Amino acid sequence: MASNSKQSLHMNPGQGETSYAQNSVIQKTAQERMKTLIEEAMTGLYNTATSSSPLHQKELVIADLGCSSGPNALTLVSAAVDAVVVHRRHCAGVQQLPPPELCVFLNDLPDNDFNTVAKSLAALKQSARPAAMVTAGMIPGSFYDRLFPRASLHLVCSANSLHWLSTAPEDLKSGGIPMYESDEQTRPSRLQVVLDSYGRQFRKDFMQFLSSRAQELVPGGRMVVSLLVKRSDEPDPELTQPWTTVMMALCDMAMRGVISKEKFDSFYVPMYCPVHSEVSKIIEEEGSFEINKTVMHEPFDDTYKAMVNLKMMSLGTRAVFEPIIAQHFAPTSEQVMDEFMAAVERQLRISRSLEARLSGESPFAFWCLALTRAIR
Ligand SMILES: C[S@@+](CC[C@H](N)C(=O)[O-])C[C@H]1O[C@@H](n2cnc3c(N)ncnc32)[C@H](O)[C@@H]1O
């Protein structure tokens, strides 16, 4: 079976009805919960600055990795800028200090909508004045590689991105093992093989992420990240992953002949949602970071619960998955994507997963972690 050629990952660009910018309210919830951790990280940075290298005399360098585009792209770096300004005002009571200088970098993969990001960054620089002097840049590239010079960063943030892998597991692709078996009889026997392969790929990628950031952060530098995790580490008989609904919807479309069955069998989503204990174990094993604090919370907050419906869920799913679906099943028409949204809504209705999430029984949670680069 042919495997995917190199996937070009990005969210739906622009500002239109199906864009990530318009359909990322759930991800925004996770970002909002990270703000306190970012404030604490900035305070921690100032408190640990040595008298020979006081931070208030330096330009602080902050990066958000996997920023995407739209309103969420700036949430974390804006929180960091605000925290620095507040801290500086506090210190100014004691001594006269010039406005802080910050350098802000936004990173994503090269096919991200950086045009929209550039405009947002220009607005951020403008709005920070005169309280802070902000310079900004965009860094296209994979966060599984080195992106910045050694010991050049003070704070790294990343929201909702680390469950995206550098690639779908090679052993599944080269072995022609579908990530979602369309045959219901065979599916249960394949399930553990699929999950184990994805787990190994996540471990490899996350190790790489940590060691790259460990080189780029100054000793004592901070990292605040959030990702979707599974709450339970009980054996999973159901293939509970954020892409399960997507694969069920595409399977349904393949069975009805809307998309090719052969293409369905060779479609892989490079995404894995680990159990939270897998994440902390890898951080401990890699050894460059100490975990200061973790916060776990429901994917849906009360405001979102009050407004969410199946259409919102299917639009949100489309905004994230359309680019890789369109690449693999090309050519895809608007009609195919409308069919996809209808199939997603059908699967959500059948599995009652929207109801489960609204009643707080989601198998997933957002997990925010505040880490410090160990000083050696
Ligand atoms: C769901 S979006 C999250 C965007 C934003 N941080 C938020 O919270 O709304 C995930 C982003 O991670 C990016 N991404 C995935 N893998 C990446 C990698 N290896 N390097 C850089 N960015 C990556 C995707 O392109 C996408 O824009």
mmCIF file of C-alpha atoms and ligand atoms in Angstrom:
data_model
loop_
_atom_site.group_PDB
_atom_site.id
_atom_site.type_symbol
_atom_site.label_atom_id
_atom_site.label_comp_id
_atom_site.label_asym_id
_atom_site.label_seq_id
_atom_site.Cartn_x
_atom_site.Cartn_y
_atom_site.Cartn_z
ATOM 1 C CA MET A 1 0.000 0.000 0.000
ATOM 2 C CA ALA A 2 1.370 3.424 -0.904
ATOM 3 C CA SER A 3 2.119 5.610 2.111
ATOM 4 C CA ASN A 4 1.583 9.377 2.412
ATOM 5 C CA SER A 5 4.198 11.500 0.749
ATOM 6 C CA LYS A 6 5.563 14.233 3.055
ATOM 7 C CA GLN A 7 2.565 15.985 4.587
ATOM 8 C CA SER A 8 2.501 19.751 4.665
ATOM 9 C CA LEU A 9 0.846 20.569 7.929
ATOM 10 C CA HIS A 10 -1.002 23.785 8.655
ATOM 11 C CA MET A 11 -4.431 24.929 9.821
ATOM 12 C CA ASN A 12 -7.002 26.461 7.463
ATOM 13 C CA PRO A 13 -5.614 29.934 6.582
ATOM 14 C CA GLY A 14 -7.293 33.350 6.300
ATOM 15 C CA GLN A 15 -10.306 34.745 8.135
ATOM 16 C CA GLY A 16 -13.193 33.000 6.340
ATOM 17 C CA GLU A 17 -15.994 30.790 7.675
ATOM 18 C CA THR A 18 -13.851 27.623 7.636
ATOM 19 C CA SER A 19 -10.585 29.271 8.808
ATOM 20 C CA TYR A 20 -8.722 28.320 11.970
ATOM 21 C CA ALA A 21 -8.918 32.007 12.940
ATOM 22 C CA GLN A 22 -12.721 31.726 13.132
ATOM 23 C CA ASN A 23 -12.866 28.204 14.587
ATOM 24 C CA SER A 24 -10.366 27.962 17.404
ATOM 25 C CA VAL A 25 -12.429 28.849 20.459
ATOM 26 C CA ILE A 26 -11.657 25.534 22.222
ATOM 27 C CA GLN A 27 -7.926 26.077 21.773
ATOM 28 C CA LYS A 28 -8.380 29.624 23.096
ATOM 29 C CA THR A 29 -9.734 28.134 26.344
ATOM 30 C CA ALA A 30 -6.454 26.263 26.852
ATOM 31 C CA GLN A 31 -4.472 29.409 26.143
ATOM 32 C CA GLU A 32 -6.469 31.440 28.669
ATOM 33 C CA ARG A 33 -5.620 28.875 31.364
ATOM 34 C CA MET A 34 -1.923 29.286 30.571
ATOM 35 C CA LYS A 35 -1.853 33.016 31.325
ATOM 36 C CA THR A 36 -1.357 32.610 35.072
ATOM 37 C CA LEU A 37 1.474 30.136 34.475
ATOM 38 C CA ILE A 38 3.111 32.610 32.095
ATOM 39 C CA GLU A 39 2.857 35.412 34.676
ATOM 40 C CA GLU A 40 4.372 33.130 37.306
ATOM 41 C CA ALA A 41 7.138 32.106 34.907
ATOM 42 C CA MET A 42 8.040 35.748 34.253
ATOM 43 C CA THR A 43 8.101 36.510 37.982
ATOM 44 C CA GLY A 44 10.259 33.418 38.503
ATOM 45 C CA LEU A 45 12.668 34.586 35.803
ATOM 46 C CA TYR A 46 13.120 37.975 37.479
ATOM 47 C CA ASN A 47 13.480 36.437 40.907
ATOM 48 C CA THR A 48 16.229 34.059 39.813
ATOM 49 C CA ALA A 49 18.183 36.648 37.789
ATOM 50 C CA THR A 50 21.621 37.050 39.363
ATOM 51 C CA SER A 51 22.986 40.427 40.443
ATOM 52 C CA SER A 52 25.724 40.134 37.802
ATOM 53 C CA SER A 53 23.119 39.701 35.034
ATOM 54 C CA PRO A 54 19.968 41.527 36.163
ATOM 55 C CA LEU A 55 17.157 40.789 33.721
ATOM 56 C CA HIS A 56 15.759 44.321 33.808
ATOM 57 C CA GLN A 57 18.841 45.539 31.940
ATOM 58 C CA LYS A 58 18.429 42.955 29.199
ATOM 59 C CA GLU A 59 16.207 42.365 26.239
ATOM 60 C CA LEU A 60 13.924 39.469 27.098
ATOM 61 C CA VAL A 61 13.473 36.935 24.325
ATOM 62 C CA ILE A 62 10.164 35.090 24.128
ATOM 63 C CA ALA A 63 8.971 32.527 21.585
ATOM 64 C CA ASP A 64 5.618 30.883 20.867
ATOM 65 C CA LEU A 65 6.016 27.603 19.008
ATOM 66 C CA GLY A 66 3.153 26.383 16.811
ATOM 67 C CA CYS A 67 1.418 29.775 16.757
ATOM 68 C CA SER A 68 -0.862 29.147 13.729
ATOM 69 C CA SER A 69 -2.707 32.329 12.655
ATOM 70 C CA GLY A 70 -5.669 34.395 13.792
ATOM 71 C CA PRO A 71 -6.447 35.733 17.264
ATOM 72 C CA ASN A 72 -4.763 32.822 19.085
ATOM 73 C CA ALA A 73 -1.366 33.449 17.489
ATOM 74 C CA LEU A 74 -0.650 36.373 19.805
ATOM 75 C CA THR A 75 -2.393 35.323 23.038
ATOM 76 C CA LEU A 76 0.630 33.799 24.775
ATOM 77 C CA VAL A 77 3.269 36.305 23.758
ATOM 78 C CA SER A 78 0.879 39.165 24.647
ATOM 79 C CA ALA A 79 0.398 37.611 28.105
ATOM 80 C CA ALA A 80 4.174 37.494 28.521
ATOM 81 C CA VAL A 81 4.594 41.139 27.408
ATOM 82 C CA ASP A 82 1.826 42.213 29.822
ATOM 83 C CA ALA A 83 3.483 40.289 32.678
ATOM 84 C CA VAL A 84 6.812 42.041 32.027
ATOM 85 C CA VAL A 85 5.152 45.463 31.923
ATOM 86 C CA VAL A 86 3.341 44.810 35.226
ATOM 87 C CA HIS A 87 6.553 43.586 36.828
ATOM 88 C CA ARG A 88 8.421 46.657 35.583
ATOM 89 C CA ARG A 89 5.753 49.009 36.972
ATOM 90 C CA HIS A 90 6.077 47.273 40.313
ATOM 91 C CA CYS A 91 9.879 47.746 40.301
ATOM 92 C CA ALA A 92 9.596 51.338 39.091
ATOM 93 C CA GLY A 93 8.177 52.236 42.509
ATOM 94 C CA VAL A 94 11.601 51.453 43.930
ATOM 95 C CA GLN A 95 13.913 52.699 41.183
ATOM 96 C CA GLN A 96 13.691 54.536 37.847
ATOM 97 C CA LEU A 97 13.669 51.965 35.050
ATOM 98 C CA PRO A 98 13.371 52.481 31.301
ATOM 99 C CA PRO A 99 10.558 50.609 29.465
ATOM 100 C CA PRO A 100 11.405 46.933 29.079
ATOM 101 C CA GLU A 101 12.719 45.693 25.752
ATOM 102 C CA LEU A 102 11.332 42.438 24.487
ATOM 103 C CA CYS A 103 11.994 40.386 21.416
ATOM 104 C CA VAL A 104 9.057 38.196 20.423
ATOM 105 C CA PHE A 105 9.256 35.299 17.958
ATOM 106 C CA LEU A 106 6.361 33.365 16.484
ATOM 107 C CA ASN A 107 7.070 29.949 15.006
ATOM 108 C CA ASP A 108 5.104 27.489 12.920
ATOM 109 C CA LEU A 109 5.707 25.197 9.971
ATOM 110 C CA PRO A 110 6.525 26.954 6.673
ATOM 111 C CA ASP A 111 3.044 26.486 5.147
ATOM 112 C CA ASN A 112 1.395 28.369 8.017
ATOM 113 C CA ASP A 113 -0.458 31.589 7.118
ATOM 114 C CA PHE A 114 2.457 33.873 8.083
ATOM 115 C CA ASN A 115 0.957 36.782 6.109
ATOM 116 C CA THR A 116 -1.811 37.091 8.664
ATOM 117 C CA VAL A 117 0.699 36.560 11.515
ATOM 118 C CA ALA A 118 2.887 39.421 10.227
ATOM 119 C CA LYS A 119 -0.020 41.867 10.402
ATOM 120 C CA SER A 120 -0.869 40.763 13.957
ATOM 121 C CA LEU A 121 2.747 41.208 15.041
ATOM 122 C CA ALA A 122 2.863 44.735 13.660
ATOM 123 C CA ALA A 123 -0.262 45.520 15.720
ATOM 124 C CA LEU A 124 1.310 44.010 18.860
ATOM 125 C CA LYS A 125 4.465 46.120 18.534
ATOM 126 C CA GLN A 126 2.344 49.230 18.160
ATOM 127 C CA SER A 127 -0.022 48.505 21.042
ATOM 128 C CA ALA A 128 2.813 47.680 23.484
ATOM 129 C CA ARG A 129 4.206 51.229 23.242
ATOM 130 C CA PRO A 130 5.088 53.215 25.291
ATOM 131 C CA ALA A 131 4.956 50.665 28.139
ATOM 132 C CA ALA A 132 7.345 48.300 26.361
ATOM 133 C CA MET A 133 9.639 48.312 23.358
ATOM 134 C CA VAL A 134 8.823 45.159 21.371
ATOM 135 C CA THR A 135 10.711 43.843 18.369
ATOM 136 C CA ALA A 136 9.280 40.805 16.617
ATOM 137 C CA GLY A 137 10.033 38.115 14.097
ATOM 138 C CA MET A 138 8.637 34.971 12.531
ATOM 139 C CA ILE A 139 10.556 31.708 12.495
ATOM 140 C CA PRO A 140 9.244 29.147 10.019
ATOM 141 C CA GLY A 141 10.439 25.612 10.759
ATOM 142 C CA SER A 142 9.751 22.513 12.792
ATOM 143 C CA PHE A 143 9.954 22.754 16.570
ATOM 144 C CA TYR A 144 11.365 19.238 16.487
ATOM 145 C CA ASP A 145 14.570 20.838 15.138
ATOM 146 C CA ARG A 146 16.739 23.624 16.539
ATOM 147 C CA LEU A 147 15.138 26.984 15.697
ATOM 148 C CA PHE A 148 17.170 29.509 17.739
ATOM 149 C CA PRO A 149 20.803 30.099 18.730
ATOM 150 C CA ARG A 150 22.145 28.404 21.838
ATOM 151 C CA ALA A 151 21.103 30.002 25.172
ATOM 152 C CA SER A 152 19.203 32.810 23.449
ATOM 153 C CA LEU A 153 15.654 32.409 24.831
ATOM 154 C CA HIS A 154 14.178 33.312 28.221
ATOM 155 C CA LEU A 155 10.646 31.990 27.789
ATOM 156 C CA VAL A 156 9.173 29.421 25.400
ATOM 157 C CA CYS A 157 5.402 28.952 25.135
ATOM 158 C CA SER A 158 3.424 26.483 23.089
ATOM 159 C CA ALA A 159 -0.302 25.803 23.115
ATOM 160 C CA ASN A 160 -2.233 22.977 21.491
ATOM 161 C CA SER A 161 0.596 21.955 19.184
ATOM 162 C CA LEU A 162 2.730 19.242 20.781
ATOM 163 C CA HIS A 163 0.290 16.447 19.963
ATOM 164 C CA TRP A 164 1.169 17.052 16.286
ATOM 165 C CA LEU A 165 3.979 14.665 15.424
ATOM 166 C CA SER A 166 6.877 15.214 13.029
ATOM 167 C CA THR A 167 5.418 12.379 10.953
ATOM 168 C CA ALA A 168 2.899 9.568 11.244
ATOM 169 C CA PRO A 169 4.651 6.391 12.447
ATOM 170 C CA GLU A 170 6.921 5.031 9.685
ATOM 171 C CA ASP A 171 6.367 1.403 10.710
ATOM 172 C CA LEU A 172 2.621 1.717 10.063
ATOM 173 C CA LYS A 173 3.154 3.513 6.757
ATOM 174 C CA SER A 174 5.822 1.164 5.411
ATOM 175 C CA GLY A 175 3.967 -1.906 6.719
ATOM 176 C CA GLY A 176 0.757 -0.786 4.994
ATOM 177 C CA ILE A 177 -1.078 -0.942 8.340
ATOM 178 C CA PRO A 178 -3.990 1.521 8.195
ATOM 179 C CA MET A 179 -4.267 3.836 11.196
ATOM 180 C CA TYR A 180 -8.006 3.124 11.251
ATOM 181 C CA GLU A 181 -9.065 -0.292 10.020
ATOM 182 C CA SER A 182 -12.296 0.004 8.016
ATOM 183 C CA ASP A 183 -13.134 -3.666 8.677
ATOM 184 C CA GLU A 184 -14.898 -3.743 12.054
ATOM 185 C CA GLN A 185 -13.888 -7.387 12.646
ATOM 186 C CA THR A 186 -10.164 -6.729 12.153
ATOM 187 C CA ARG A 187 -10.119 -3.322 13.910
ATOM 188 C CA PRO A 188 -9.856 -4.511 17.546
ATOM 189 C CA SER A 189 -6.847 -6.758 16.820
ATOM 190 C CA ARG A 190 -4.963 -3.884 15.109
ATOM 191 C CA LEU A 191 -5.770 -1.245 17.651
ATOM 192 C CA GLN A 192 -2.910 -1.808 20.093
ATOM 193 C CA VAL A 193 -0.347 -1.972 17.271
ATOM 194 C CA VAL A 194 -1.539 1.423 16.044
ATOM 195 C CA LEU A 195 -1.530 3.023 19.494
ATOM 196 C CA ASP A 196 1.915 1.610 20.374
ATOM 197 C CA SER A 197 3.404 2.924 17.115
ATOM 198 C CA TYR A 198 1.945 6.357 17.725
ATOM 199 C CA GLY A 199 3.173 6.298 21.333
ATOM 200 C CA ARG A 200 6.735 5.512 20.201
ATOM 201 C CA GLN A 201 6.673 8.326 17.629
ATOM 202 C CA PHE A 202 5.411 10.779 20.272
ATOM 203 C CA ARG A 203 8.187 9.760 22.678
ATOM 204 C CA LYS A 204 10.856 10.238 19.995
ATOM 205 C CA ASP A 205 9.475 13.631 18.924
ATOM 206 C CA PHE A 206 8.876 14.989 22.418
ATOM 207 C CA MET A 207 12.412 13.984 23.508
ATOM 208 C CA GLN A 208 13.711 15.886 20.495
ATOM 209 C CA PHE A 209 11.549 18.913 21.345
ATOM 210 C CA LEU A 210 12.865 19.000 24.921
ATOM 211 C CA SER A 211 16.518 18.617 23.997
ATOM 212 C CA SER A 212 16.266 21.324 21.292
ATOM 213 C CA ARG A 213 14.619 23.765 23.708
ATOM 214 C CA ALA A 214 17.116 22.890 26.451
ATOM 215 C CA GLN A 215 19.893 24.092 24.147
ATOM 216 C CA GLU A 216 18.063 27.266 23.148
ATOM 217 C CA LEU A 217 16.929 28.437 26.600
ATOM 218 C CA VAL A 218 19.250 30.229 28.999
ATOM 219 C CA PRO A 219 19.940 28.220 32.181
ATOM 220 C CA GLY A 220 16.951 28.871 34.446
ATOM 221 C CA GLY A 221 14.848 29.799 31.396
ATOM 222 C CA ARG A 222 11.168 28.910 31.462
ATOM 223 C CA MET A 223 8.801 26.944 29.307
ATOM 224 C CA VAL A 224 4.982 26.961 29.535
ATOM 225 C CA VAL A 225 3.246 24.444 27.281
ATOM 226 C CA SER A 226 -0.203 22.935 26.958
ATOM 227 C CA LEU A 227 -1.361 19.900 25.081
ATOM 228 C CA LEU A 228 -4.355 17.626 24.873
ATOM 229 C CA VAL A 229 -3.907 14.505 27.024
ATOM 230 C CA LYS A 230 -5.934 11.454 27.915
ATOM 231 C CA ARG A 231 -7.023 11.380 31.531
ATOM 232 C CA SER A 232 -6.867 7.630 32.039
ATOM 233 C CA ASP A 233 -3.969 5.252 31.548
ATOM 234 C CA GLU A 234 -6.285 2.235 31.577
ATOM 235 C CA PRO A 235 -5.916 0.061 28.429
ATOM 236 C CA ASP A 236 -7.848 1.736 25.635
ATOM 237 C CA PRO A 237 -10.235 -0.645 23.835
ATOM 238 C CA GLU A 238 -11.692 2.097 21.653
ATOM 239 C CA LEU A 239 -8.822 3.920 19.953
ATOM 240 C CA THR A 240 -9.624 7.132 21.820
ATOM 241 C CA GLN A 241 -7.694 9.813 19.976
ATOM 242 C CA PRO A 242 -8.602 13.314 18.791
ATOM 243 C CA TRP A 243 -8.600 11.975 15.212
ATOM 244 C CA THR A 244 -10.987 9.062 15.891
ATOM 245 C CA THR A 245 -14.078 11.030 14.822
ATOM 246 C CA VAL A 246 -12.236 12.242 11.717
ATOM 247 C CA MET A 247 -11.287 8.680 10.756
ATOM 248 C CA MET A 248 -14.810 7.375 11.459
ATOM 249 C CA ALA A 249 -16.259 10.105 9.240
ATOM 250 C CA LEU A 250 -13.781 9.411 6.422
ATOM 251 C CA CYS A 251 -14.380 5.652 6.767
ATOM 252 C CA ASP A 252 -18.103 6.263 6.365
ATOM 253 C CA MET A 253 -17.390 8.355 3.240
ATOM 254 C CA ALA A 254 -15.093 5.650 1.819
ATOM 255 C CA MET A 255 -17.763 2.974 2.406
ATOM 256 C CA ARG A 256 -20.287 5.129 0.535
ATOM 257 C CA GLY A 257 -17.843 5.684 -2.337
ATOM 258 C CA VAL A 258 -17.515 9.450 -1.755
ATOM 259 C CA ILE A 259 -13.734 9.050 -1.390
ATOM 260 C CA SER A 260 -11.430 6.250 -2.499
ATOM 261 C CA LYS A 261 -11.210 3.278 -0.109
ATOM 262 C CA GLU A 262 -7.591 2.702 -1.141
ATOM 263 C CA LYS A 263 -6.705 6.303 -0.330
ATOM 264 C CA PHE A 264 -8.518 6.010 2.987
ATOM 265 C CA ASP A 265 -6.385 2.993 3.945
ATOM 266 C CA SER A 266 -3.178 4.943 3.264
ATOM 267 C CA PHE A 267 -4.226 8.126 5.096
ATOM 268 C CA TYR A 268 -2.382 8.854 8.337
ATOM 269 C CA VAL A 269 -2.903 11.768 10.716
ATOM 270 C CA PRO A 270 0.407 12.753 12.376
ATOM 271 C CA MET A 271 -1.183 13.353 15.756
ATOM 272 C CA TYR A 272 -1.109 11.518 19.085
ATOM 273 C CA CYS A 273 -2.740 12.364 22.351
ATOM 274 C CA PRO A 274 -0.655 10.814 25.175
ATOM 275 C CA VAL A 275 -1.766 9.945 28.682
ATOM 276 C CA HIS A 276 -0.496 12.726 30.979
ATOM 277 C CA SER A 277 1.825 10.298 32.806
ATOM 278 C CA GLU A 278 3.587 9.524 29.490
ATOM 279 C CA VAL A 279 4.429 13.232 29.184
ATOM 280 C CA SER A 280 5.851 13.638 32.685
ATOM 281 C CA LYS A 281 7.840 10.405 32.368
ATOM 282 C CA ILE A 282 9.517 11.630 29.172
ATOM 283 C CA ILE A 283 10.344 15.002 30.797
ATOM 284 C CA GLU A 284 11.953 13.195 33.733
ATOM 285 C CA GLU A 285 13.877 10.835 31.489
ATOM 286 C CA GLU A 286 15.152 13.555 29.159
ATOM 287 C CA GLY A 287 16.376 15.380 32.249
ATOM 288 C CA SER A 288 16.841 18.979 31.073
ATOM 289 C CA PHE A 289 13.724 20.418 32.740
ATOM 290 C CA GLU A 290 12.142 20.521 36.165
ATOM 291 C CA ILE A 291 8.352 20.519 36.328
ATOM 292 C CA ASN A 292 7.275 23.493 38.483
ATOM 293 C CA LYS A 293 3.531 23.191 38.175
ATOM 294 C CA THR A 294 0.844 21.444 36.138
ATOM 295 C CA VAL A 295 -2.816 22.331 35.667
ATOM 296 C CA MET A 296 -5.372 20.029 34.093
ATOM 297 C CA HIS A 297 -8.716 21.284 32.897
ATOM 298 C CA GLU A 298 -11.793 20.361 30.890
ATOM 299 C CA PRO A 299 -11.551 21.029 27.157
ATOM 300 C CA PHE A 300 -14.826 23.001 27.332
ATOM 301 C CA ASP A 301 -15.332 25.941 29.688
ATOM 302 C CA ASP A 302 -18.825 27.116 30.697
ATOM 303 C CA THR A 303 -18.992 29.854 28.034
ATOM 304 C CA TYR A 304 -18.154 27.364 25.295
ATOM 305 C CA LYS A 305 -20.585 24.766 26.676
ATOM 306 C CA ALA A 306 -23.380 27.337 26.477
ATOM 307 C CA MET A 307 -22.851 28.005 22.763
ATOM 308 C CA VAL A 308 -21.407 24.789 21.290
ATOM 309 C CA ASN A 309 -23.376 22.722 18.783
ATOM 310 C CA LEU A 310 -22.624 20.027 16.211
ATOM 311 C CA LYS A 311 -22.035 22.579 13.429
ATOM 312 C CA MET A 312 -19.409 24.382 15.537
ATOM 313 C CA MET A 313 -17.713 21.075 16.272
ATOM 314 C CA SER A 314 -17.608 20.041 12.620
ATOM 315 C CA LEU A 315 -16.361 23.478 11.525
ATOM 316 C CA GLY A 316 -13.630 23.310 14.189
ATOM 317 C CA THR A 317 -12.674 19.829 12.956
ATOM 318 C CA ARG A 318 -12.572 21.032 9.357
ATOM 319 C CA ALA A 319 -10.432 24.075 10.228
ATOM 320 C CA VAL A 320 -7.768 21.770 11.691
ATOM 321 C CA PHE A 321 -7.887 18.730 9.409
ATOM 322 C CA GLU A 322 -8.932 20.072 5.979
ATOM 323 C CA PRO A 323 -5.397 20.849 4.734
ATOM 324 C CA ILE A 324 -4.074 17.286 5.265
ATOM 325 C CA ILE A 325 -7.320 15.722 4.025
ATOM 326 C CA ALA A 326 -7.299 17.891 0.890
ATOM 327 C CA GLN A 327 -3.651 17.022 0.180
ATOM 328 C CA HIS A 328 -4.154 13.299 0.499
ATOM 329 C CA PHE A 329 -7.546 12.855 -1.133
ATOM 330 C CA ALA A 330 -6.890 15.441 -3.878
ATOM 331 C CA PRO A 331 -8.744 16.606 -5.772
ATOM 332 C CA THR A 332 -11.305 17.492 -3.100
ATOM 333 C CA SER A 333 -14.217 19.755 -3.915
ATOM 334 C CA GLU A 334 -16.288 21.989 -1.640
ATOM 335 C CA GLN A 335 -18.923 19.248 -1.933
ATOM 336 C CA VAL A 336 -16.528 16.623 -0.499
ATOM 337 C CA MET A 337 -15.706 18.899 2.431
ATOM 338 C CA ASP A 338 -19.434 19.537 3.023
ATOM 339 C CA GLU A 339 -19.905 15.734 3.039
ATOM 340 C CA PHE A 340 -17.026 15.508 5.504
ATOM 341 C CA MET A 341 -18.655 17.986 7.883
ATOM 342 C CA ALA A 342 -21.987 16.156 7.639
ATOM 343 C CA ALA A 343 -20.203 12.820 8.328
ATOM 344 C CA VAL A 344 -18.403 14.323 11.358
ATOM 345 C CA GLU A 345 -21.723 15.575 12.744
ATOM 346 C CA ARG A 346 -23.290 12.139 12.178
ATOM 347 C CA GLN A 347 -20.434 10.417 14.029
ATOM 348 C CA LEU A 348 -20.599 12.887 16.923
ATOM 349 C CA ARG A 349 -24.346 12.223 17.164
ATOM 350 C CA ILE A 350 -23.947 8.408 17.049
ATOM 351 C CA SER A 351 -21.079 8.309 19.550
ATOM 352 C CA ARG A 352 -22.787 10.877 21.776
ATOM 353 C CA SER A 353 -19.332 12.345 22.325
ATOM 354 C CA LEU A 354 -20.570 15.952 22.354
ATOM 355 C CA GLU A 355 -22.957 15.095 25.206
ATOM 356 C CA ALA A 356 -20.120 13.320 27.057
ATOM 357 C CA ARG A 357 -17.871 16.333 26.735
ATOM 358 C CA LEU A 358 -20.606 18.714 27.857
ATOM 359 C CA SER A 359 -21.299 16.629 30.957
ATOM 360 C CA GLY A 360 -17.613 16.595 31.923
ATOM 361 C CA GLU A 361 -17.016 12.987 30.871
ATOM 362 C CA SER A 362 -14.590 13.708 28.082
ATOM 363 C CA PRO A 363 -11.699 11.230 27.933
ATOM 364 C CA PHE A 364 -9.490 14.209 27.062
ATOM 365 C CA ALA A 365 -8.222 17.161 29.078
ATOM 366 C CA PHE A 366 -5.978 20.115 28.381
ATOM 367 C CA TRP A 367 -2.798 19.856 30.388
ATOM 368 C CA CYS A 368 -0.668 22.944 31.042
ATOM 369 C CA LEU A 369 2.871 22.501 32.315
ATOM 370 C CA ALA A 370 5.294 25.105 33.653
ATOM 371 C CA LEU A 371 8.925 23.977 33.380
ATOM 372 C CA THR A 372 12.330 25.417 34.252
ATOM 373 C CA ARG A 373 15.498 24.703 32.298
ATOM 374 C CA ALA A 374 17.732 23.062 34.864
ATOM 375 C CA ILE A 375 20.836 25.094 35.783
ATOM 376 C CA ARG A 376 23.865 22.832 35.493
HETATM 377 C C1 LIG B 1 -4.015 23.530 16.743
HETATM 378 S S1 LIG B 1 -2.821 24.638 16.163
HETATM 379 C C2 LIG B 1 -2.512 25.591 17.627
HETATM 380 C C3 LIG B 1 -2.312 27.030 17.296
HETATM 381 C C4 LIG B 1 -2.233 27.975 18.488
HETATM 382 N N1 LIG B 1 -1.039 27.737 19.263
HETATM 383 C C5 LIG B 1 -3.467 27.834 19.362
HETATM 384 O O1 LIG B 1 -3.330 27.445 20.531
HETATM 385 O O2 LIG B 1 -4.559 28.119 18.889
HETATM 386 C C6 LIG B 1 -1.354 23.662 16.052
HETATM 387 C C7 LIG B 1 -0.265 24.375 15.311
HETATM 388 O O3 LIG B 1 0.969 23.673 15.495
HETATM 389 C C8 LIG B 1 1.674 23.738 14.283
HETATM 390 N N2 LIG B 1 2.672 22.680 14.260
HETATM 391 C C9 LIG B 1 2.475 21.350 14.214
HETATM 392 N N3 LIG B 1 3.637 20.700 14.170
HETATM 393 C C10 LIG B 1 4.602 21.645 14.204
HETATM 394 C C11 LIG B 1 6.021 21.597 14.185
HETATM 395 N N4 LIG B 1 6.682 20.434 14.115
HETATM 396 N N5 LIG B 1 6.711 22.756 14.241
HETATM 397 C C12 LIG B 1 6.059 23.957 14.308
HETATM 398 N N6 LIG B 1 4.714 24.060 14.324
HETATM 399 C C13 LIG B 1 3.998 22.920 14.271
HETATM 400 C C14 LIG B 1 0.571 23.562 13.239
HETATM 401 O O4 LIG B 1 1.000 23.962 11.954
HETATM 402 C C15 LIG B 1 -0.524 24.416 13.815
HETATM 403 O O5 LIG B 1 -0.492 25.718 13.351
#
